C-alpha positions as a Markdown table, in Angstrom:
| # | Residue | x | y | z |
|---|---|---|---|---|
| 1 | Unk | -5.9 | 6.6 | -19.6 |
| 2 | Unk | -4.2 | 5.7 | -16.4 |
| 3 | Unk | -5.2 | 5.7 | -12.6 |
| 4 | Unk | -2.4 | 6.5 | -10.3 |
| 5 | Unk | -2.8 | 5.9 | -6.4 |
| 6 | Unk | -0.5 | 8.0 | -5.0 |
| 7 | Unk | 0.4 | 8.8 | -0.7 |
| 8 | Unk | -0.3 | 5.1 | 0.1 |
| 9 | Unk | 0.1 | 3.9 | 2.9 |
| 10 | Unk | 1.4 | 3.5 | 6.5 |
| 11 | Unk | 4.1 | 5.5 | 8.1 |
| 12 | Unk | 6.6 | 4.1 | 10.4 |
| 13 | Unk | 9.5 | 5.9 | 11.8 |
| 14 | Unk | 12.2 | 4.8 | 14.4 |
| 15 | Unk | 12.6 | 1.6 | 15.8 |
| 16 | Unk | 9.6 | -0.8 | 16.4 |
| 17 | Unk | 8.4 | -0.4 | 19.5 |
| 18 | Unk | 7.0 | -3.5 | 21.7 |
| 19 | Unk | 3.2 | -4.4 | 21.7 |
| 20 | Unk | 1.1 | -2.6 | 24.4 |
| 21 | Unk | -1.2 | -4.7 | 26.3 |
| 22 | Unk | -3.7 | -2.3 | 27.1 |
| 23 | Unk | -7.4 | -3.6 | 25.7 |
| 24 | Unk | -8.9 | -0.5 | 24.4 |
| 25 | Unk | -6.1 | 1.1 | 22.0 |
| 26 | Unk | -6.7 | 4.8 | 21.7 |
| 27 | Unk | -8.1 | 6.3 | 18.3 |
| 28 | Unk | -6.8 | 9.7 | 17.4 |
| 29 | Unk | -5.6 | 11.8 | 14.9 |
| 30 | Unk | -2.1 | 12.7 | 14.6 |
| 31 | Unk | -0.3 | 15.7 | 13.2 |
| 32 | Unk | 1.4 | 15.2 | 9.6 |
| 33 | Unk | 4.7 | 13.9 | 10.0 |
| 34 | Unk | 4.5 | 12.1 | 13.0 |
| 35 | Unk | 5.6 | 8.9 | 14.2 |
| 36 | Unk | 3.0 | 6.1 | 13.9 |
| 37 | Unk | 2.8 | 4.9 | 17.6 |
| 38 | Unk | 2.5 | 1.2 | 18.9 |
| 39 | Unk | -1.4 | 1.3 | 20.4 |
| 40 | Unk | -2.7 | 4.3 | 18.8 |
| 41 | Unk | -5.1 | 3.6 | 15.4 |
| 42 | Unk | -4.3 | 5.8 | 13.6 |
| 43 | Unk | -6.2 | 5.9 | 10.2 |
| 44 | Unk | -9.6 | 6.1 | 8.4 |
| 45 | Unk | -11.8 | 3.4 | 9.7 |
| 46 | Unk | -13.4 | 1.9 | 6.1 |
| 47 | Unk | -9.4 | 1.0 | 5.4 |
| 48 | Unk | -8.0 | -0.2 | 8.1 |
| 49 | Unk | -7.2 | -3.8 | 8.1 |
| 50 | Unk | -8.1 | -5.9 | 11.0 |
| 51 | Unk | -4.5 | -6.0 | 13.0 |
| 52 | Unk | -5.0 | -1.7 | 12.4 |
| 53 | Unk | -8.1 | -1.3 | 14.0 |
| 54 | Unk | -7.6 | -3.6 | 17.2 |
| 55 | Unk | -4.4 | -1.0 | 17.7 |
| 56 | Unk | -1.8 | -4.4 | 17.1 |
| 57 | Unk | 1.7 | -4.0 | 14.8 |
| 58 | Unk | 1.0 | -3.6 | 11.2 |
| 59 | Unk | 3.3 | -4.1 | 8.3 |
| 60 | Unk | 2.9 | -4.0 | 4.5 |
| 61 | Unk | 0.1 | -6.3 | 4.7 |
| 62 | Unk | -1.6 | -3.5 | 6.1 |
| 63 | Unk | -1.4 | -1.4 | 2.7 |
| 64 | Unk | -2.5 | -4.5 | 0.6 |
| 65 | Unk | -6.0 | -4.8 | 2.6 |
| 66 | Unk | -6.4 | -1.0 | 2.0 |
| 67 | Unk | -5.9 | -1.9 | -1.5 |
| 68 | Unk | -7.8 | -4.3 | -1.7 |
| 69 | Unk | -11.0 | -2.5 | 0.2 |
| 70 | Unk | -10.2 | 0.3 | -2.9 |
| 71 | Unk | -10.0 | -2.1 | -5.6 |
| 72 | Unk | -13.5 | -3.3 | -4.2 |
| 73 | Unk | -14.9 | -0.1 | -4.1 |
| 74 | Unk | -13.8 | 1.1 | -7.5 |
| 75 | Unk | -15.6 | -2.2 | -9.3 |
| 76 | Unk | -18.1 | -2.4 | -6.7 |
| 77 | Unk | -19.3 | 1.8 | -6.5 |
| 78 | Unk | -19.9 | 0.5 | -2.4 |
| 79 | Unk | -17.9 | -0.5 | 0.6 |
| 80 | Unk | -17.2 | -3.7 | 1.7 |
| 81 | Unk | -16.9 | -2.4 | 5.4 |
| 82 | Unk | -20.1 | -0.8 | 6.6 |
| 83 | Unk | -21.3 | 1.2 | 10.1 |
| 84 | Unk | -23.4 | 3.9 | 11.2 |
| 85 | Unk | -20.2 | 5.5 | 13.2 |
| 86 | Unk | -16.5 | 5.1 | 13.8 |
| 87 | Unk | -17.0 | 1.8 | 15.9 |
| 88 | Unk | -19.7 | 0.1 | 13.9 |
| 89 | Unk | -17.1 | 0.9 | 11.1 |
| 90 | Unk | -13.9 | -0.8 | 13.1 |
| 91 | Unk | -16.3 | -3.6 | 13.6 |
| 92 | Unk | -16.9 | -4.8 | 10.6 |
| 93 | Unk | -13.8 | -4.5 | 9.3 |
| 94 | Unk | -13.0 | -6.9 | 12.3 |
| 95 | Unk | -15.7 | -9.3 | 12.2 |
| 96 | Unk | -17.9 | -9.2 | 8.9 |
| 97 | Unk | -16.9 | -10.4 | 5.0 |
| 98 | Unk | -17.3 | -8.1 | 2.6 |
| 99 | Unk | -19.9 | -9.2 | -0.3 |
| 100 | Unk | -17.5 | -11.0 | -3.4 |
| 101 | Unk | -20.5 | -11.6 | -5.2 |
| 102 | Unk | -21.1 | -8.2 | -6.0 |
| 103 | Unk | -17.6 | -7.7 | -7.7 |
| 104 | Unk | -16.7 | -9.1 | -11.0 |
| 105 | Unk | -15.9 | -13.0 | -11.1 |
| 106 | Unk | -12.2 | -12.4 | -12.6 |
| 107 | Unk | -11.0 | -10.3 | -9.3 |
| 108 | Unk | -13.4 | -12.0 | -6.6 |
| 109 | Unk | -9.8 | -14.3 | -5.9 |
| 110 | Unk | -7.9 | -11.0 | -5.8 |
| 111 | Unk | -10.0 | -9.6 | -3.8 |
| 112 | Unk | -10.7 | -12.5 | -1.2 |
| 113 | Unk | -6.8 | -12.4 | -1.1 |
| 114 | Unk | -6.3 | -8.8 | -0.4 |
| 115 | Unk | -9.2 | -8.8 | 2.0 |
| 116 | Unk | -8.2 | -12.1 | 4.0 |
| 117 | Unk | -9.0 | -11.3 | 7.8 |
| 118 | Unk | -5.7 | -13.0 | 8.8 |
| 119 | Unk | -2.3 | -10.9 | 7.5 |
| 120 | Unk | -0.3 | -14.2 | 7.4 |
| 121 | Unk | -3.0 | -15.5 | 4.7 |
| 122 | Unk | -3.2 | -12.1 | 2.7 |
| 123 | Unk | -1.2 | -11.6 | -0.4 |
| 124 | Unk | 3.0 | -11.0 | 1.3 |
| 125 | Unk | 3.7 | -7.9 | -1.5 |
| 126 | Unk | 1.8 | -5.9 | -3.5 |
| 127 | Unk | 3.8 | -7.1 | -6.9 |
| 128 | Unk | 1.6 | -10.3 | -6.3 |
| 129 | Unk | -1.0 | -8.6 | -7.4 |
| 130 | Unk | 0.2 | -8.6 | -10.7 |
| 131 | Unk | 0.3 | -12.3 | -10.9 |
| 132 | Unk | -3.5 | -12.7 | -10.4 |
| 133 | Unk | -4.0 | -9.5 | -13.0 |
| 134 | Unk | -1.8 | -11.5 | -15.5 |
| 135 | Unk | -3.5 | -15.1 | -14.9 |
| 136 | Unk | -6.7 | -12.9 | -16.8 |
| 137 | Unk | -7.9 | -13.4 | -20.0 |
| 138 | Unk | -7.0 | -9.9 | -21.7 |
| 139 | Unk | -10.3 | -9.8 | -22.3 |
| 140 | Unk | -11.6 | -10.7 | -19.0 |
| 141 | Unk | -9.0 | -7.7 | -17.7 |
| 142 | Unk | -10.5 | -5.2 | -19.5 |
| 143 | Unk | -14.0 | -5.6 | -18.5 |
| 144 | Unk | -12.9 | -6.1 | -14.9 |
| 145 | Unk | -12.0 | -2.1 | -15.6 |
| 146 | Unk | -14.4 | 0.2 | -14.1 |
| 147 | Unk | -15.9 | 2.4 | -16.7 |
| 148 | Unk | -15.4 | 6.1 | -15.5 |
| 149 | Unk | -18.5 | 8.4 | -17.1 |
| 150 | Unk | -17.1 | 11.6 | -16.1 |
| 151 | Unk | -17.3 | 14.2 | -18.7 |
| 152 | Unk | -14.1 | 14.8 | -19.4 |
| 153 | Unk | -13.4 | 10.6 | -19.5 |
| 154 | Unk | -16.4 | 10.0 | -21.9 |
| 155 | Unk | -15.6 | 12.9 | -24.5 |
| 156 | Unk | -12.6 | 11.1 | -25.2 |
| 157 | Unk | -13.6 | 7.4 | -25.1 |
| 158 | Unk | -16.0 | 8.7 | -28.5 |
């Protein structure tokens, strides 16, 4: 009856490092267990938020846009951030809004908060989100749940 998310998020280890200059960031996969590196995207492209994929410093606010781009996909059954490839992916995470109107009214203002373009206007923690979950109707907050039909879901929703 409960959805866990679980290895979320960014790694950083060591000190922070100052911001590289160079325009064209490289993108790369790195090894398990290595540092995250000032410069290098690292990360799948349909989650990164917009500071991620233009290779600038990232913090927390980084992990609430991924959230958010999950939360939209788990009400939504799509992605807000669309391309043919890796770079038509990066951007439109950089330059296009994802479609509100096709997620459920009570979590478009989650959602538009999560998914703000601009870390300093995104939600600061990911405990906020639990203030616009609680400002919902409990009615409202239970059909804002996706309904999962898997087999082994529905047996025991009868």
């Amino acid at each position: 009856g409960s959805v866990k998310v679980l290895d979320f998020g960014l790694a950083r280890i060591g000190a922070p490092q100052p911001e590289v200059t160079n325009d064209s960031p490289t993108i790369q996969e790195v090894p398990q267990g290595s540092p995250t590196i000032l410069g290098t995207i690292l990360g799948t492209a349909a989650y990164m938020a917009p500071e991620q994929a233009r290779g600038k410093t990232v913090d927390k606010r980084a992990d609430i846009w991924a959230f958010g781009v999950v939360l939209y996909e788990m009400v939504t059954a799509k992605r807000p951030f669309v391309g043919e490839d890796l770079t038509d992916t990066l951007a439109s995470v950089v330059k296009s809004e994802p479609d509100l109107s096709a997620a459920p009214p009570q979590l478009r203002r989650l959602l538009a908060k999560c998914l703000q373009k601009d870390p300093k206007k995104r939600l600061r923690d990911i405990g906020d989100v639990w203030d616009y979950l609680e400002e919902l109707p409990r009615r409202d907050r239970e059909e804002a749940a996706p309904t999962c039909t898997a087999c082994c879901c529905s047996e025991s929703r009868r």
